[in-house]
mmCIF file of C-alpha atoms and ligand atoms in Angstrom:
data_model
loop_
_atom_site.group_PDB
_atom_site.id
_atom_site.type_symbol
_atom_site.label_atom_id
_atom_site.label_comp_id
_atom_site.label_asym_id
_atom_site.label_seq_id
_atom_site.Cartn_x
_atom_site.Cartn_y
_atom_site.Cartn_z
ATOM 1 C CA UNK Y 235 31.598 114.663 285.978
ATOM 2 C CA UNK Y 236 28.199 113.030 286.099
ATOM 3 C CA UNK Y 237 26.884 115.326 283.360
ATOM 4 C CA UNK Y 238 29.892 114.555 281.180
ATOM 5 C CA UNK Y 239 29.351 110.812 281.653
ATOM 6 C CA UNK Y 240 25.686 111.125 280.695
ATOM 7 C CA UNK Y 241 26.511 113.217 277.678
ATOM 8 C CA UNK Y 242 29.175 110.748 276.611
ATOM 9 C CA UNK Y 243 26.746 107.825 276.987
ATOM 10 C CA UNK Y 244 24.139 109.751 274.981
ATOM 11 C CA UNK Y 245 26.558 110.535 272.150
ATOM 12 C CA UNK Y 246 27.830 106.960 272.117
ATOM 13 C CA UNK Y 247 24.263 105.704 271.708
ATOM 14 C CA UNK Y 248 23.630 108.238 268.897
ATOM 15 C CA UNK Y 249 26.715 107.131 266.972
ATOM 16 C CA UNK Y 250 26.051 103.429 267.576
ATOM 17 C CA UNK Y 251 22.572 103.917 266.165
ATOM 18 C CA UNK Y 252 23.916 105.810 263.138
ATOM 19 C CA UNK Y 253 26.326 102.938 262.413
ATOM 20 C CA UNK Y 254 23.565 100.373 262.935
ATOM 21 C CA UNK Y 255 21.184 102.218 260.588
ATOM 22 C CA UNK Y 256 23.812 102.866 257.888
ATOM 23 C CA UNK Y 257 24.522 99.126 258.006
ATOM 24 C CA UNK Y 258 20.833 98.560 257.142
ATOM 25 C CA UNK Y 259 21.119 101.129 254.311
ATOM 26 C CA UNK Y 260 18.648 103.469 255.994
ATOM 27 C CA UNK Y 261 18.112 106.822 254.342
ATOM 28 C CA UNK Y 262 20.001 109.803 255.690
ATOM 29 C CA UNK Y 263 16.748 111.487 256.653
ATOM 30 C CA UNK Y 264 15.687 108.535 258.814
ATOM 31 C CA UNK Y 265 19.109 108.425 260.480
ATOM 32 C CA UNK Y 266 18.933 112.170 261.155
ATOM 33 C CA UNK Y 267 15.417 111.939 262.617
ATOM 34 C CA UNK Y 268 16.391 109.154 265.021
ATOM 35 C CA UNK Y 269 19.903 110.175 266.021
ATOM 36 C CA UNK Y 270 19.536 113.961 265.928
ATOM 37 C CA UNK Y 271 22.950 114.065 264.210
ATOM 38 C CA UNK Y 272 23.501 116.579 261.410
ATOM 39 C CA UNK Y 273 23.900 115.401 257.814
ATOM 40 C CA UNK Y 274 27.540 116.369 258.035
ATOM 41 C CA UNK Y 275 28.190 114.154 261.053
ATOM 42 C CA UNK Y 276 26.288 111.272 259.456
ATOM 43 C CA UNK Y 277 28.523 111.646 256.373
ATOM 44 C CA UNK Y 278 31.565 111.488 258.643
ATOM 45 C CA UNK Y 279 30.302 108.348 260.392
ATOM 46 C CA UNK Y 280 29.737 106.749 257.006
ATOM 47 C CA UNK Y 281 33.172 107.797 255.744
ATOM 48 C CA UNK Y 282 34.884 106.543 258.895
ATOM 49 C CA UNK Y 283 33.150 103.199 259.293
ATOM 50 C CA UNK Y 284 32.014 102.153 255.837
ATOM 51 C CA UNK Y 285 33.620 103.876 252.883
ATOM 52 C CA UNK Y 286 37.090 102.499 253.520
ATOM 53 C CA UNK Y 287 35.974 99.193 254.943
ATOM 54 C CA UNK Y 288 36.062 97.466 251.566
ATOM 55 C CA UNK Y 289 32.448 96.498 252.159
ATOM 56 C CA UNK Y 290 30.873 97.406 248.827
ATOM 57 C CA UNK Y 291 27.480 96.107 249.939
ATOM 58 C CA UNK Y 292 26.672 99.015 252.222
ATOM 59 C CA UNK Y 293 25.177 101.883 250.276
ATOM 60 C CA UNK Y 294 23.816 105.196 251.392
ATOM 61 C CA UNK Y 295 20.341 105.841 250.141
ATOM 62 C CA UNK Y 296 19.134 109.283 249.351
ATOM 63 C CA UNK Y 297 15.849 110.754 248.189
ATOM 64 C CA UNK Y 298 12.348 109.667 249.020
ATOM 65 C CA UNK Y 299 11.597 106.317 250.555
ATOM 66 C CA UNK Y 300 9.210 103.864 248.866
ATOM 67 C CA UNK Y 301 5.540 104.298 249.751
ATOM 68 C CA UNK Y 302 3.321 101.978 247.757
ATOM 69 C CA UNK Y 303 1.393 99.858 250.232
ATOM 70 C CA UNK Y 304 0.605 97.219 247.583
ATOM 71 C CA UNK Y 305 4.160 95.990 247.907
ATOM 72 C CA UNK Y 306 3.399 94.564 251.357
ATOM 73 C CA UNK Y 307 0.609 92.365 249.990
ATOM 74 C CA UNK Y 308 1.990 91.672 246.500
ATOM 75 C CA UNK Y 309 2.498 87.983 247.321
ATOM 76 C CA UNK Y 310 1.669 85.744 250.283
ATOM 77 C CA UNK Y 311 5.404 85.719 251.071
ATOM 78 C CA UNK Y 312 5.594 89.524 251.266
ATOM 79 C CA UNK Y 313 2.363 89.617 253.248
ATOM 80 C CA UNK Y 314 3.693 87.050 255.721
ATOM 81 C CA UNK Y 315 6.947 88.980 256.121
ATOM 82 C CA UNK Y 316 5.109 92.282 256.647
ATOM 83 C CA UNK Y 317 2.950 90.544 259.253
ATOM 84 C CA UNK Y 318 6.081 89.237 261.010
ATOM 85 C CA UNK Y 319 7.433 92.789 261.159
ATOM 86 C CA UNK Y 320 4.205 94.163 262.616
ATOM 87 C CA UNK Y 321 4.310 91.443 265.288
ATOM 88 C CA UNK Y 322 7.924 92.417 266.064
ATOM 89 C CA UNK Y 323 6.994 96.129 266.224
ATOM 90 C CA UNK Y 324 4.379 95.129 268.779
ATOM 91 C CA UNK Y 325 6.856 93.015 270.780
ATOM 92 C CA UNK Y 326 9.302 95.934 270.754
ATOM 93 C CA UNK Y 327 6.555 98.220 272.112
ATOM 94 C CA UNK Y 328 6.739 100.477 269.045
ATOM 95 C CA UNK Y 329 3.026 99.892 268.506
ATOM 96 C CA UNK Y 330 0.051 98.604 270.458
ATOM 97 C CA UNK Y 331 -2.753 96.565 268.898
ATOM 98 C CA UNK Y 332 -6.170 96.868 270.542
ATOM 99 C CA UNK Y 333 -8.929 94.194 270.673
ATOM 100 C CA UNK Y 334 -10.443 95.483 267.429
ATOM 101 C CA UNK Y 335 -7.122 95.120 265.614
ATOM 102 C CA UNK Y 336 -6.519 98.874 265.428
ATOM 103 C CA UNK Y 337 -2.870 99.838 265.658
ATOM 104 C CA UNK Y 338 -1.660 102.651 267.892
ATOM 105 C CA UNK Y 339 1.781 104.258 267.682
ATOM 106 C CA UNK Y 340 3.603 104.166 271.037
ATOM 107 C CA UNK Y 341 6.372 106.594 270.105
ATOM 108 C CA UNK Y 342 5.423 110.251 269.615
ATOM 109 C CA UNK Y 343 8.424 110.968 267.388
ATOM 110 C CA UNK Y 344 11.591 109.140 266.327
ATOM 111 C CA UNK Y 345 14.519 109.291 268.761
ATOM 112 C CA UNK Y 346 17.562 107.168 269.625
ATOM 113 C CA UNK Y 347 15.596 104.583 271.622
ATOM 114 C CA UNK Y 348 12.982 104.354 268.850
ATOM 115 C CA UNK Y 349 15.790 103.794 266.306
ATOM 116 C CA UNK Y 350 17.414 101.032 268.325
ATOM 117 C CA UNK Y 351 14.051 99.315 268.836
ATOM 118 C CA UNK Y 352 13.295 99.508 265.122
ATOM 119 C CA UNK Y 353 16.750 98.090 264.295
ATOM 120 C CA UNK Y 354 16.203 95.274 266.786
ATOM 121 C CA UNK Y 355 12.827 94.418 265.208
ATOM 122 C CA UNK Y 356 14.347 94.511 261.727
ATOM 123 C CA UNK Y 357 17.352 92.378 262.726
ATOM 124 C CA UNK Y 358 15.043 89.772 264.286
ATOM 125 C CA UNK Y 359 12.985 89.763 261.077
ATOM 126 C CA UNK Y 360 16.196 89.071 259.081
ATOM 127 C CA UNK Y 361 16.909 86.092 261.330
ATOM 128 C CA UNK Y 362 13.361 84.719 260.917
ATOM 129 C CA UNK Y 363 13.093 84.977 257.114
ATOM 130 C CA UNK Y 364 15.664 83.330 254.894
ATOM 131 C CA UNK Y 365 14.787 85.456 251.859
ATOM 132 C CA UNK Y 366 13.859 88.857 253.270
ATOM 133 C CA UNK Y 367 11.805 90.861 250.760
ATOM 134 C CA UNK Y 368 11.543 94.024 252.828
ATOM 135 C CA UNK Y 369 14.441 96.448 253.113
ATOM 136 C CA UNK Y 370 14.911 98.557 256.223
ATOM 137 C CA UNK Y 371 13.168 101.424 254.414
ATOM 138 C CA UNK Y 372 10.160 99.240 253.652
ATOM 139 C CA UNK Y 373 10.073 98.274 257.341
ATOM 140 C CA UNK Y 374 10.269 101.945 258.376
ATOM 141 C CA UNK Y 375 7.350 102.784 256.085
ATOM 142 C CA UNK Y 376 5.359 99.775 257.218
ATOM 143 C CA UNK Y 377 5.595 101.006 260.789
ATOM 144 C CA UNK Y 378 4.193 104.372 259.723
ATOM 145 C CA UNK Y 379 1.509 103.022 257.359
ATOM 146 C CA UNK Y 380 0.145 100.457 259.796
ATOM 147 C CA UNK Y 381 -0.372 103.104 262.494
ATOM 148 C CA UNK Y 382 -2.456 105.267 260.128
ATOM 149 C CA UNK Y 383 -5.125 102.481 260.061
ATOM 150 C CA UNK Y 384 -5.967 103.720 256.604
ATOM 151 C CA UNK Y 385 -4.455 102.012 253.533
ATOM 152 C CA UNK Y 386 -3.134 99.058 255.524
ATOM 153 C CA UNK Y 387 -4.940 97.280 258.334
ATOM 154 C CA UNK Y 388 -4.843 94.024 260.269
ATOM 155 C CA UNK Y 389 -7.347 91.546 258.836
ATOM 156 C CA UNK Y 390 -8.510 88.375 260.584
ATOM 157 C CA UNK Y 391 -8.093 84.909 259.047
ATOM 158 C CA UNK Y 392 -11.348 82.909 258.999
ATOM 159 C CA UNK Y 393 -9.533 79.551 259.215
ATOM 160 C CA UNK Y 394 -6.814 80.045 261.813
ATOM 161 C CA UNK Y 395 -7.937 83.323 263.436
ATOM 162 C CA UNK Y 396 -4.475 84.918 262.977
ATOM 163 C CA UNK Y 397 -4.215 88.585 262.147
ATOM 164 C CA UNK Y 398 -2.353 89.625 259.000
ATOM 165 C CA UNK Y 399 -1.419 92.781 257.134
ATOM 166 C CA UNK Y 400 -3.929 93.606 254.411
ATOM 167 C CA UNK Y 401 -4.386 96.382 251.849
ATOM 168 C CA UNK Y 402 -7.644 98.215 252.622
ATOM 169 C CA UNK Y 403 -8.391 98.565 248.902
ATOM 170 C CA UNK Y 404 -7.799 94.905 248.043
ATOM 171 C CA UNK Y 405 -10.463 92.212 248.026
ATOM 172 C CA UNK Y 406 -9.963 90.304 251.258
ATOM 173 C CA UNK Y 407 -10.968 86.632 251.251
ATOM 174 C CA UNK Y 408 -10.141 86.378 254.947
ATOM 175 C CA UNK Y 409 -7.254 83.969 254.425
ATOM 176 C CA UNK Y 410 -3.947 84.777 256.057
ATOM 177 C CA UNK Y 411 -0.687 84.319 254.085
ATOM 178 C CA UNK Y 412 0.326 81.303 256.183
ATOM 179 C CA UNK Y 413 -2.923 79.498 255.259
ATOM 180 C CA UNK Y 414 -2.497 80.531 251.575
ATOM 181 C CA UNK Y 415 1.083 79.243 251.482
ATOM 182 C CA UNK Y 416 -0.002 76.061 253.272
ATOM 183 C CA UNK Y 417 -2.673 75.220 250.673
ATOM 184 C CA UNK Y 418 -0.721 76.225 247.559
ATOM 185 C CA UNK Y 419 2.844 75.105 248.100
ATOM 186 C CA UNK Y 420 2.661 71.495 249.231
ATOM 187 C CA UNK Y 421 6.269 71.804 250.297
ATOM 188 C CA UNK Y 422 5.527 72.986 253.812
ATOM 189 C CA UNK Y 423 4.779 70.448 256.482
ATOM 190 C CA UNK Y 424 2.447 71.028 259.399
ATOM 191 C CA UNK Y 425 5.561 71.461 261.496
ATOM 192 C CA UNK Y 426 6.802 74.302 259.217
ATOM 193 C CA UNK Y 427 3.444 76.071 259.473
ATOM 194 C CA UNK Y 428 3.408 75.788 263.237
ATOM 195 C CA UNK Y 429 6.882 77.296 263.343
ATOM 196 C CA UNK Y 430 5.769 80.189 261.121
ATOM 197 C CA UNK Y 431 2.739 80.940 263.253
ATOM 198 C CA UNK Y 432 4.786 81.294 266.402
HETATM 199 ZN ZN1 ZN V 211 -4.864 81.561 258.556
#
């Protein structure tokens, strides 16, 4: 009985995660890696919960996920949003940031708990940014890229001391996106900036 209960709870969590990830338009491969469900079962979940729901917005993505790291730093807005996500990955214990700003992955390989934590981070990001530029797939890749400490790294702002996501091959003037937005927009008040830094 106990075993059956545990197995049921485990399967329930797998399917809940599949539904959650399909809702974020995650790629089938990512859903498979996290849930351990076969492609066939993922197709069935999609068919059951989404295809006949009349919700035309939810799409299934196939093929390779986007990889270009420049996207994360293409504009101060993207850079700020990528930085928010990294902070949320850290809060969700998906990564650890040491004193030198190096990022360490806390999850050896994707599983159901990893998937739920990533969804939680992404959903919080959607609440924090009115115009989200990063899709779930971009968030998934950001999590991987930032832990390589190679093409992307956490730079340090010389004015406010905040850390921010930076492209290792870009010229870094040591100004975080919040400080850039603050000096160029004129539409943000000090209050807005304080809110963004939190
Ligand atoms: Zn700054």
